[in-house]
mmCIF file of C-alpha atoms and ligand atoms in Angstrom:
data_model
loop_
_atom_site.group_PDB
_atom_site.id
_atom_site.type_symbol
_atom_site.label_atom_id
_atom_site.label_comp_id
_atom_site.label_asym_id
_atom_site.label_seq_id
_atom_site.Cartn_x
_atom_site.Cartn_y
_atom_site.Cartn_z
ATOM 1 C CA MET A 1 3.155 21.175 -45.740
ATOM 2 C CA LYS A 2 0.644 18.458 -46.554
ATOM 3 C CA PRO A 3 -2.950 19.089 -45.444
ATOM 4 C CA LYS A 4 -3.830 17.062 -42.357
ATOM 5 C CA VAL A 5 -6.838 14.790 -42.774
ATOM 6 C CA ALA A 6 -8.834 12.980 -40.098
ATOM 7 C CA PHE A 7 -11.564 10.352 -40.340
ATOM 8 C CA PHE A 8 -14.230 9.987 -37.673
ATOM 9 C CA ASP A 9 -17.096 7.550 -37.218
ATOM 10 C CA PHE A 10 -20.443 8.019 -35.524
ATOM 11 C CA ALA A 11 -23.479 5.661 -35.740
ATOM 12 C CA SER A 12 -22.537 3.556 -38.753
ATOM 13 C CA CYS A 13 -21.238 0.184 -39.896
ATOM 14 C CA GLU A 14 -17.861 1.799 -40.818
ATOM 15 C CA GLY A 15 -18.255 0.459 -44.355
ATOM 16 C CA CYS A 16 -17.556 3.904 -45.796
ATOM 17 C CA GLN A 17 -14.137 4.052 -44.136
ATOM 18 C CA LEU A 18 -13.493 0.598 -45.513
ATOM 19 C CA GLN A 19 -14.444 1.898 -48.951
ATOM 20 C CA LYS A 20 -11.699 4.512 -48.593
ATOM 21 C CA LEU A 21 -9.221 1.735 -47.854
ATOM 22 C CA ASN A 22 -10.543 -0.076 -50.926
ATOM 23 C CA CYS A 23 -9.046 2.689 -53.096
ATOM 24 C CA GLU A 24 -5.926 0.509 -53.063
ATOM 25 C CA GLU A 25 -4.418 1.638 -56.361
ATOM 26 C CA GLU A 26 -4.841 5.316 -55.564
ATOM 27 C CA LEU A 27 -3.899 5.198 -51.854
ATOM 28 C CA PRO A 28 -0.131 5.690 -52.363
ATOM 29 C CA LEU A 29 -0.810 8.868 -54.354
ATOM 30 C CA VAL A 30 -3.290 10.102 -51.755
ATOM 31 C CA LEU A 31 -0.767 9.448 -48.981
ATOM 32 C CA ASP A 32 1.842 11.418 -50.927
ATOM 33 C CA ALA A 33 -0.490 14.395 -51.006
ATOM 34 C CA VAL A 34 -2.054 14.425 -47.525
ATOM 35 C CA GLU A 35 -1.115 13.452 -43.988
ATOM 36 C CA ILE A 36 -3.691 11.223 -42.323
ATOM 37 C CA VAL A 37 -3.614 12.021 -38.609
ATOM 38 C CA ASN A 38 -6.692 10.128 -37.430
ATOM 39 C CA PHE A 39 -8.213 7.030 -39.009
ATOM 40 C CA ARG A 40 -9.258 4.382 -36.494
ATOM 41 C CA GLU A 41 -9.728 1.622 -39.080
ATOM 42 C CA ALA A 42 -6.287 2.048 -40.589
ATOM 43 C CA SER A 43 -3.879 3.718 -38.222
ATOM 44 C CA SER A 44 -3.013 4.085 -34.554
ATOM 45 C CA ALA A 45 -2.207 7.783 -35.100
ATOM 46 C CA ARG A 46 -4.404 10.120 -33.035
ATOM 47 C CA SER A 47 -4.240 13.867 -33.327
ATOM 48 C CA ASP A 48 -6.651 16.749 -32.860
ATOM 49 C CA ASP A 49 -4.650 18.895 -35.270
ATOM 50 C CA TYR A 50 -6.296 18.574 -38.703
ATOM 51 C CA GLU A 51 -7.781 20.743 -41.435
ATOM 52 C CA ILE A 52 -10.043 18.291 -43.262
ATOM 53 C CA ALA A 53 -12.475 15.966 -41.449
ATOM 54 C CA PHE A 54 -14.311 13.085 -43.110
ATOM 55 C CA VAL A 55 -17.231 12.201 -40.861
ATOM 56 C CA GLU A 56 -18.974 8.873 -41.250
ATOM 57 C CA GLY A 57 -22.222 8.028 -39.463
ATOM 58 C CA SER A 58 -25.327 9.684 -38.051
ATOM 59 C CA ILE A 59 -25.816 11.717 -34.909
ATOM 60 C CA THR A 60 -27.850 9.640 -32.455
ATOM 61 C CA THR A 61 -26.834 10.491 -28.888
ATOM 62 C CA PRO A 62 -26.080 13.594 -26.777
ATOM 63 C CA HIS A 63 -22.427 12.479 -26.755
ATOM 64 C CA CYS A 64 -22.441 12.454 -30.591
ATOM 65 C CA VAL A 65 -23.689 16.058 -30.555
ATOM 66 C CA GLU A 66 -20.853 17.235 -28.312
ATOM 67 C CA ARG A 67 -18.256 15.314 -30.289
ATOM 68 C CA ILE A 68 -19.335 16.545 -33.733
ATOM 69 C CA LYS A 69 -19.335 20.141 -32.474
ATOM 70 C CA LYS A 70 -15.699 19.763 -31.378
ATOM 71 C CA ILE A 71 -14.750 18.276 -34.751
ATOM 72 C CA ARG A 72 -16.525 21.125 -36.552
ATOM 73 C CA ALA A 73 -14.703 23.690 -34.414
ATOM 74 C CA GLN A 74 -11.347 22.239 -35.474
ATOM 75 C CA ALA A 75 -11.936 21.361 -39.162
ATOM 76 C CA LYS A 76 -11.683 23.998 -41.883
ATOM 77 C CA PHE A 77 -13.516 21.620 -44.198
ATOM 78 C CA LEU A 78 -15.969 18.971 -43.059
ATOM 79 C CA VAL A 79 -17.208 16.214 -45.362
ATOM 80 C CA ALA A 80 -20.308 14.149 -44.474
ATOM 81 C CA PHE A 81 -19.054 10.803 -45.696
ATOM 82 C CA GLY A 82 -21.667 8.260 -46.838
ATOM 83 C CA ALA A 83 -25.435 7.948 -46.495
ATOM 84 C CA CYS A 84 -25.492 7.658 -42.686
ATOM 85 C CA ALA A 85 -23.777 11.052 -42.439
ATOM 86 C CA SER A 86 -25.255 12.815 -45.476
ATOM 87 C CA THR A 87 -28.940 11.831 -45.174
ATOM 88 C CA GLY A 88 -29.155 9.685 -42.026
ATOM 89 C CA GLY A 89 -29.178 6.575 -44.230
ATOM 90 C CA LEU A 90 -30.508 3.299 -42.862
ATOM 91 C CA ASN A 91 -30.223 4.629 -39.314
ATOM 92 C CA MET A 92 -33.274 6.816 -39.972
ATOM 93 C CA LEU A 93 -35.422 3.666 -39.712
ATOM 94 C CA LYS A 94 -35.086 4.105 -35.956
ATOM 95 C CA ASN A 95 -37.095 7.339 -36.130
ATOM 96 C CA PHE A 96 -40.213 5.477 -37.289
ATOM 97 C CA GLN A 97 -40.344 3.463 -34.033
ATOM 98 C CA PRO A 98 -40.880 4.630 -30.430
ATOM 99 C CA LEU A 99 -37.366 5.425 -29.164
ATOM 100 C CA ASP A 100 -37.867 3.642 -25.832
ATOM 101 C CA GLU A 101 -38.890 0.445 -27.638
ATOM 102 C CA VAL A 102 -35.872 0.648 -29.936
ATOM 103 C CA ARG A 103 -33.556 1.144 -26.975
ATOM 104 C CA ALA A 104 -35.078 -1.751 -25.032
ATOM 105 C CA TYR A 105 -34.890 -3.995 -28.115
ATOM 106 C CA VAL A 106 -31.176 -3.315 -28.574
ATOM 107 C CA TYR A 107 -29.953 -3.034 -24.982
ATOM 108 C CA GLY A 108 -32.522 -5.062 -23.025
ATOM 109 C CA ASP A 109 -32.216 -4.562 -19.262
ATOM 110 C CA GLY A 110 -29.294 -2.181 -19.770
ATOM 111 C CA ALA A 111 -31.374 0.287 -21.860
ATOM 112 C CA LYS A 112 -31.433 2.916 -19.102
ATOM 113 C CA TYR A 113 -27.645 3.298 -19.387
ATOM 114 C CA PHE A 114 -27.781 4.257 -23.079
ATOM 115 C CA ASP A 115 -29.153 7.692 -23.864
ATOM 116 C CA THR A 116 -30.544 8.065 -27.359
ATOM 117 C CA LEU A 117 -31.898 10.794 -29.654
ATOM 118 C CA PRO A 118 -33.808 10.737 -32.929
ATOM 119 C CA VAL A 119 -31.304 10.122 -35.747
ATOM 120 C CA ARG A 120 -30.023 13.174 -37.625
ATOM 121 C CA PRO A 121 -27.675 13.567 -40.573
ATOM 122 C CA VAL A 122 -24.566 15.596 -39.719
ATOM 123 C CA HIS A 123 -25.729 18.828 -41.426
ATOM 124 C CA GLU A 124 -28.690 18.969 -39.022
ATOM 125 C CA VAL A 125 -26.281 19.486 -36.137
ATOM 126 C CA VAL A 126 -23.302 21.404 -37.579
ATOM 127 C CA PRO A 127 -22.593 23.039 -40.955
ATOM 128 C CA VAL A 128 -21.266 20.599 -43.569
ATOM 129 C CA ASP A 129 -19.085 21.720 -46.486
ATOM 130 C CA TYR A 130 -19.618 18.752 -48.773
ATOM 131 C CA LYS A 131 -21.549 15.475 -48.853
ATOM 132 C CA ILE A 132 -20.351 12.178 -50.277
ATOM 133 C CA HIS A 133 -23.524 10.190 -50.850
ATOM 134 C CA GLY A 134 -24.167 6.460 -51.034
ATOM 135 C CA CYS A 135 -24.102 3.344 -48.899
ATOM 136 C CA PRO A 136 -21.198 2.949 -48.972
ATOM 137 C CA GLY A 137 -19.816 6.251 -50.272
ATOM 138 C CA ASP A 138 -18.682 5.815 -53.859
ATOM 139 C CA LYS A 139 -14.919 5.356 -54.441
ATOM 140 C CA GLY A 140 -14.964 7.753 -57.400
ATOM 141 C CA ASP A 141 -16.680 10.420 -55.288
ATOM 142 C CA ILE A 142 -14.139 10.002 -52.487
ATOM 143 C CA LEU A 143 -11.192 10.441 -54.839
ATOM 144 C CA GLU A 144 -12.815 13.371 -56.649
ATOM 145 C CA CYS A 145 -13.440 15.046 -53.305
ATOM 146 C CA VAL A 146 -9.797 14.630 -52.202
ATOM 147 C CA ARG A 147 -8.505 15.802 -55.603
ATOM 148 C CA SER A 148 -10.730 18.909 -55.588
ATOM 149 C CA LEU A 149 -9.781 19.839 -52.034
ATOM 150 C CA LEU A 150 -6.080 19.582 -52.895
ATOM 151 C CA LEU A 151 -6.713 22.002 -55.769
ATOM 152 C CA GLY A 152 -8.497 24.351 -53.380
ATOM 153 C CA LYS A 153 -11.891 23.690 -54.974
ATOM 154 C CA ILE A 154 -15.182 22.395 -53.600
ATOM 155 C CA PRO A 155 -16.431 19.454 -55.642
ATOM 156 C CA LYS A 156 -19.923 19.637 -57.120
ATOM 157 C CA GLU A 157 -22.740 17.325 -56.055
ATOM 158 C CA LYS A 158 -24.621 15.624 -58.883
ATOM 159 C CA ARG A 159 -28.016 17.262 -59.270
ATOM 160 C CA TYR A 160 -29.633 14.785 -61.647
ATOM 161 C CA PRO A 161 -31.111 11.317 -61.113
ATOM 162 C CA VAL A 162 -29.527 7.882 -61.517
ATOM 163 C CA CYS A 163 -31.581 7.331 -64.710
ATOM 164 C CA VAL A 164 -29.328 9.818 -66.536
ATOM 165 C CA GLU A 165 -26.219 7.736 -65.829
ATOM 166 C CA CYS A 166 -28.156 4.553 -66.549
ATOM 167 C CA LYS A 167 -29.267 5.796 -69.986
ATOM 168 C CA ARG A 168 -25.727 6.928 -70.799
ATOM 169 C CA LYS A 169 -24.633 3.336 -70.222
ATOM 170 C CA ASP A 170 -27.408 2.002 -72.439
ATOM 171 C CA ASN A 171 -28.602 -0.347 -69.676
ATOM 172 C CA ILE A 172 -31.801 -2.304 -70.002
ATOM 173 C CA CYS A 173 -34.292 -0.549 -67.738
ATOM 174 C CA ARG A 174 -35.319 -2.678 -64.759
ATOM 175 C CA TYR A 175 -38.949 -1.709 -65.408
ATOM 176 C CA ASP A 176 -38.651 -3.444 -68.790
ATOM 177 C CA GLU A 177 -37.546 -6.529 -66.861
ATOM 178 C CA GLY A 178 -40.667 -6.432 -64.661
ATOM 179 C CA GLU A 179 -38.939 -4.901 -61.610
ATOM 180 C CA VAL A 180 -39.379 -1.532 -59.937
ATOM 181 C CA CYS A 181 -36.522 0.931 -59.533
ATOM 182 C CA LEU A 182 -35.975 4.169 -57.582
ATOM 183 C CA GLY A 183 -33.493 5.545 -60.137
ATOM 184 C CA PRO A 184 -35.830 8.311 -61.398
ATOM 185 C CA ILE A 185 -35.814 10.118 -58.026
ATOM 186 C CA THR A 186 -32.405 9.097 -56.613
ATOM 187 C CA ARG A 187 -29.316 11.326 -56.798
ATOM 188 C CA ALA A 188 -26.799 10.182 -59.388
ATOM 189 C CA GLY A 189 -23.061 9.760 -58.861
ATOM 190 C CA CYS A 190 -22.651 6.003 -58.571
ATOM 191 C CA GLY A 191 -22.597 5.489 -62.337
ATOM 192 C CA ALA A 192 -25.946 3.657 -62.057
ATOM 193 C CA ASN A 193 -24.074 0.927 -60.262
ATOM 194 C CA CYS A 194 -27.020 -1.373 -59.533
ATOM 195 C CA PRO A 195 -28.896 -1.237 -62.861
ATOM 196 C CA SER A 196 -25.534 -1.720 -64.604
ATOM 197 C CA ASN A 197 -25.346 -5.028 -62.731
ATOM 198 C CA ALA A 198 -28.934 -6.075 -63.481
ATOM 199 C CA PHE A 199 -30.280 -4.919 -60.113
ATOM 200 C CA HIS A 200 -32.743 -2.141 -59.357
ATOM 201 C CA CYS A 201 -31.737 1.117 -57.638
ATOM 202 C CA PHE A 202 -32.962 1.132 -54.025
ATOM 203 C CA GLY A 203 -32.117 4.760 -53.417
ATOM 204 C CA CYS A 204 -28.943 4.651 -51.324
ATOM 205 C CA ARG A 205 -27.727 8.075 -52.502
ATOM 206 C CA GLY A 206 -30.912 9.744 -51.239
ATOM 207 C CA LEU A 207 -33.382 11.881 -53.135
ATOM 208 C CA VAL A 208 -32.235 14.021 -56.034
ATOM 209 C CA ASP A 209 -32.944 17.781 -55.753
ATOM 210 C CA ASP A 210 -36.586 18.509 -56.708
ATOM 211 C CA PRO A 211 -37.642 14.867 -57.096
ATOM 212 C CA VAL A 212 -40.965 14.179 -58.826
ATOM 213 C CA THR A 213 -42.103 11.882 -56.049
ATOM 214 C CA ASP A 214 -45.839 11.970 -56.893
ATOM 215 C CA SER A 215 -45.121 10.542 -60.344
ATOM 216 C CA ALA A 216 -42.708 8.023 -58.822
ATOM 217 C CA ARG A 217 -45.475 6.866 -56.451
ATOM 218 C CA ASP A 218 -47.888 6.531 -59.399
ATOM 219 C CA VAL A 219 -45.405 4.454 -61.387
ATOM 220 C CA LEU A 220 -44.675 2.179 -58.413
ATOM 221 C CA ALA A 221 -48.428 1.759 -57.813
ATOM 222 C CA LYS A 222 -48.982 0.940 -61.492
ATOM 223 C CA HIS A 223 -46.390 -1.792 -61.102
ATOM 224 C CA GLY A 224 -48.375 -3.365 -58.293
ATOM 225 C CA LEU A 225 -46.926 -1.887 -55.086
ATOM 226 C CA THR A 226 -49.366 -1.022 -52.307
ATOM 227 C CA PRO A 227 -49.103 2.390 -50.555
ATOM 228 C CA ASP A 228 -47.491 0.601 -47.594
ATOM 229 C CA GLU A 229 -44.892 -1.103 -49.804
ATOM 230 C CA ILE A 230 -44.090 2.224 -51.482
ATOM 231 C CA LEU A 231 -43.652 3.891 -48.093
ATOM 232 C CA LYS A 232 -41.319 1.102 -46.972
ATOM 233 C CA LYS A 233 -39.226 1.564 -50.113
ATOM 234 C CA PHE A 234 -39.028 5.326 -49.537
ATOM 235 C CA ARG A 235 -38.162 4.887 -45.866
ATOM 236 C CA LEU A 236 -35.159 2.682 -46.542
ATOM 237 C CA PHE A 237 -32.968 5.597 -47.667
ATOM 238 C CA TYR A 238 -35.216 8.678 -47.978
ATOM 239 C CA GLY A 239 -36.167 8.606 -44.294
ATOM 240 C CA TYR A 240 -34.998 12.154 -43.640
ATOM 241 C CA SER A 241 -37.277 13.605 -46.326
ATOM 242 C CA GLU A 242 -40.982 14.384 -46.253
ATOM 243 C CA VAL A 243 -41.835 11.652 -48.792
ATOM 244 C CA ALA A 244 -41.079 8.985 -46.182
ATOM 245 C CA ARG A 245 -43.436 10.423 -43.533
HETATM 246 S S1 SF4 B 301 -23.478 4.685 -45.388
HETATM 247 FE FE1 SF4 B 301 -23.738 2.447 -45.475
HETATM 248 S S2 SF4 B 301 -21.639 1.639 -45.673
HETATM 249 FE FE2 SF4 B 301 -21.486 3.770 -44.953
HETATM 250 S S3 SF4 B 301 -21.406 3.604 -42.732
HETATM 251 FE FE3 SF4 B 301 -23.561 3.923 -43.285
HETATM 252 S S4 SF4 B 301 -24.407 1.830 -43.413
HETATM 253 FE FE4 SF4 B 301 -22.184 1.636 -43.488
HETATM 254 S S1 SF4 B 302 -33.163 0.871 -64.579
HETATM 255 FE FE1 SF4 B 302 -33.754 2.353 -63.020
HETATM 256 S S2 SF4 B 302 -32.169 3.913 -63.149
HETATM 257 FE FE2 SF4 B 302 -32.071 2.761 -65.043
HETATM 258 S S3 SF4 B 302 -33.389 3.895 -66.472
HETATM 259 FE FE3 SF4 B 302 -34.638 2.299 -65.509
HETATM 260 S S4 SF4 B 302 -35.598 3.347 -63.808
HETATM 261 FE FE4 SF4 B 302 -33.865 4.605 -64.417
HETATM 262 S S1 SF4 B 303 -27.955 2.499 -58.249
HETATM 263 FE FE1 SF4 B 303 -29.103 3.352 -56.542
HETATM 264 S S2 SF4 B 303 -28.888 1.885 -54.861
HETATM 265 FE FE2 SF4 B 303 -27.347 1.372 -56.413
HETATM 266 S S3 SF4 B 303 -25.477 2.444 -55.744
HETATM 267 FE FE3 SF4 B 303 -26.564 3.820 -57.145
HETATM 268 S S4 SF4 B 303 -27.883 5.098 -55.860
HETATM 269 FE FE4 SF4 B 303 -27.243 3.346 -54.638
#
């Protein structure tokens, strides 16, 4: 019997699900090993009988809360898939504005019909077994997660910063090019994707465990950023953490 896998989306752009579909070369092998019973972007199949749930998106409404609880009750293993699900991602920007203003801005006169809550990552509402970080979730991480689950193992999250992967690749540091970069305090796992393509890390995988944020602030300030600019940089993807308050 193949394990049954379901994909679900909450508040998100659905780019993480698309990233799964981008694993074109590996998809036939994945489909040999698992049965996908729910995946709105790719299939009309709908079933509530599954063991593994990949959940994309943040929890932002009372309906989201009810729905994620039902998914958790069914799934033996629940993966928070992508930044919106694992840290709140870009959606957390909403929490720095008055909720009524945000609602009125988006829905205008119809705002009263749309209930809203402060944004939360999935683990703030139900227990999560594993997090795939990044915006979008990294293809390599997705495949490693599926492979580990099929072997009955829980994959390990990277606990070191992007700089480690960047140095391994012998990239030119963006600071040496006169830019600023959040790699020193951002969780690795993307293979230093942005610096490897001559772009700075903007923190999409969220903060690494035990980040040295005071030093990171000092370095950003030394490179000319004002406290407000630093806060804006931190809020883009670290919104769930204290450093962005
Ligand atoms: S993490 Fe990024 S790519 Fe994935 S759903 Fe959220 S906004 Fe889209
Ligand atoms: S470019 Fe960024 S990630 Fe790479 S070493 Fe420099 S600070 Fe670290
Ligand atoms: S380098 Fe930074 S912003 Fe770019 S993919 Fe990796 S974690 Fe995300």
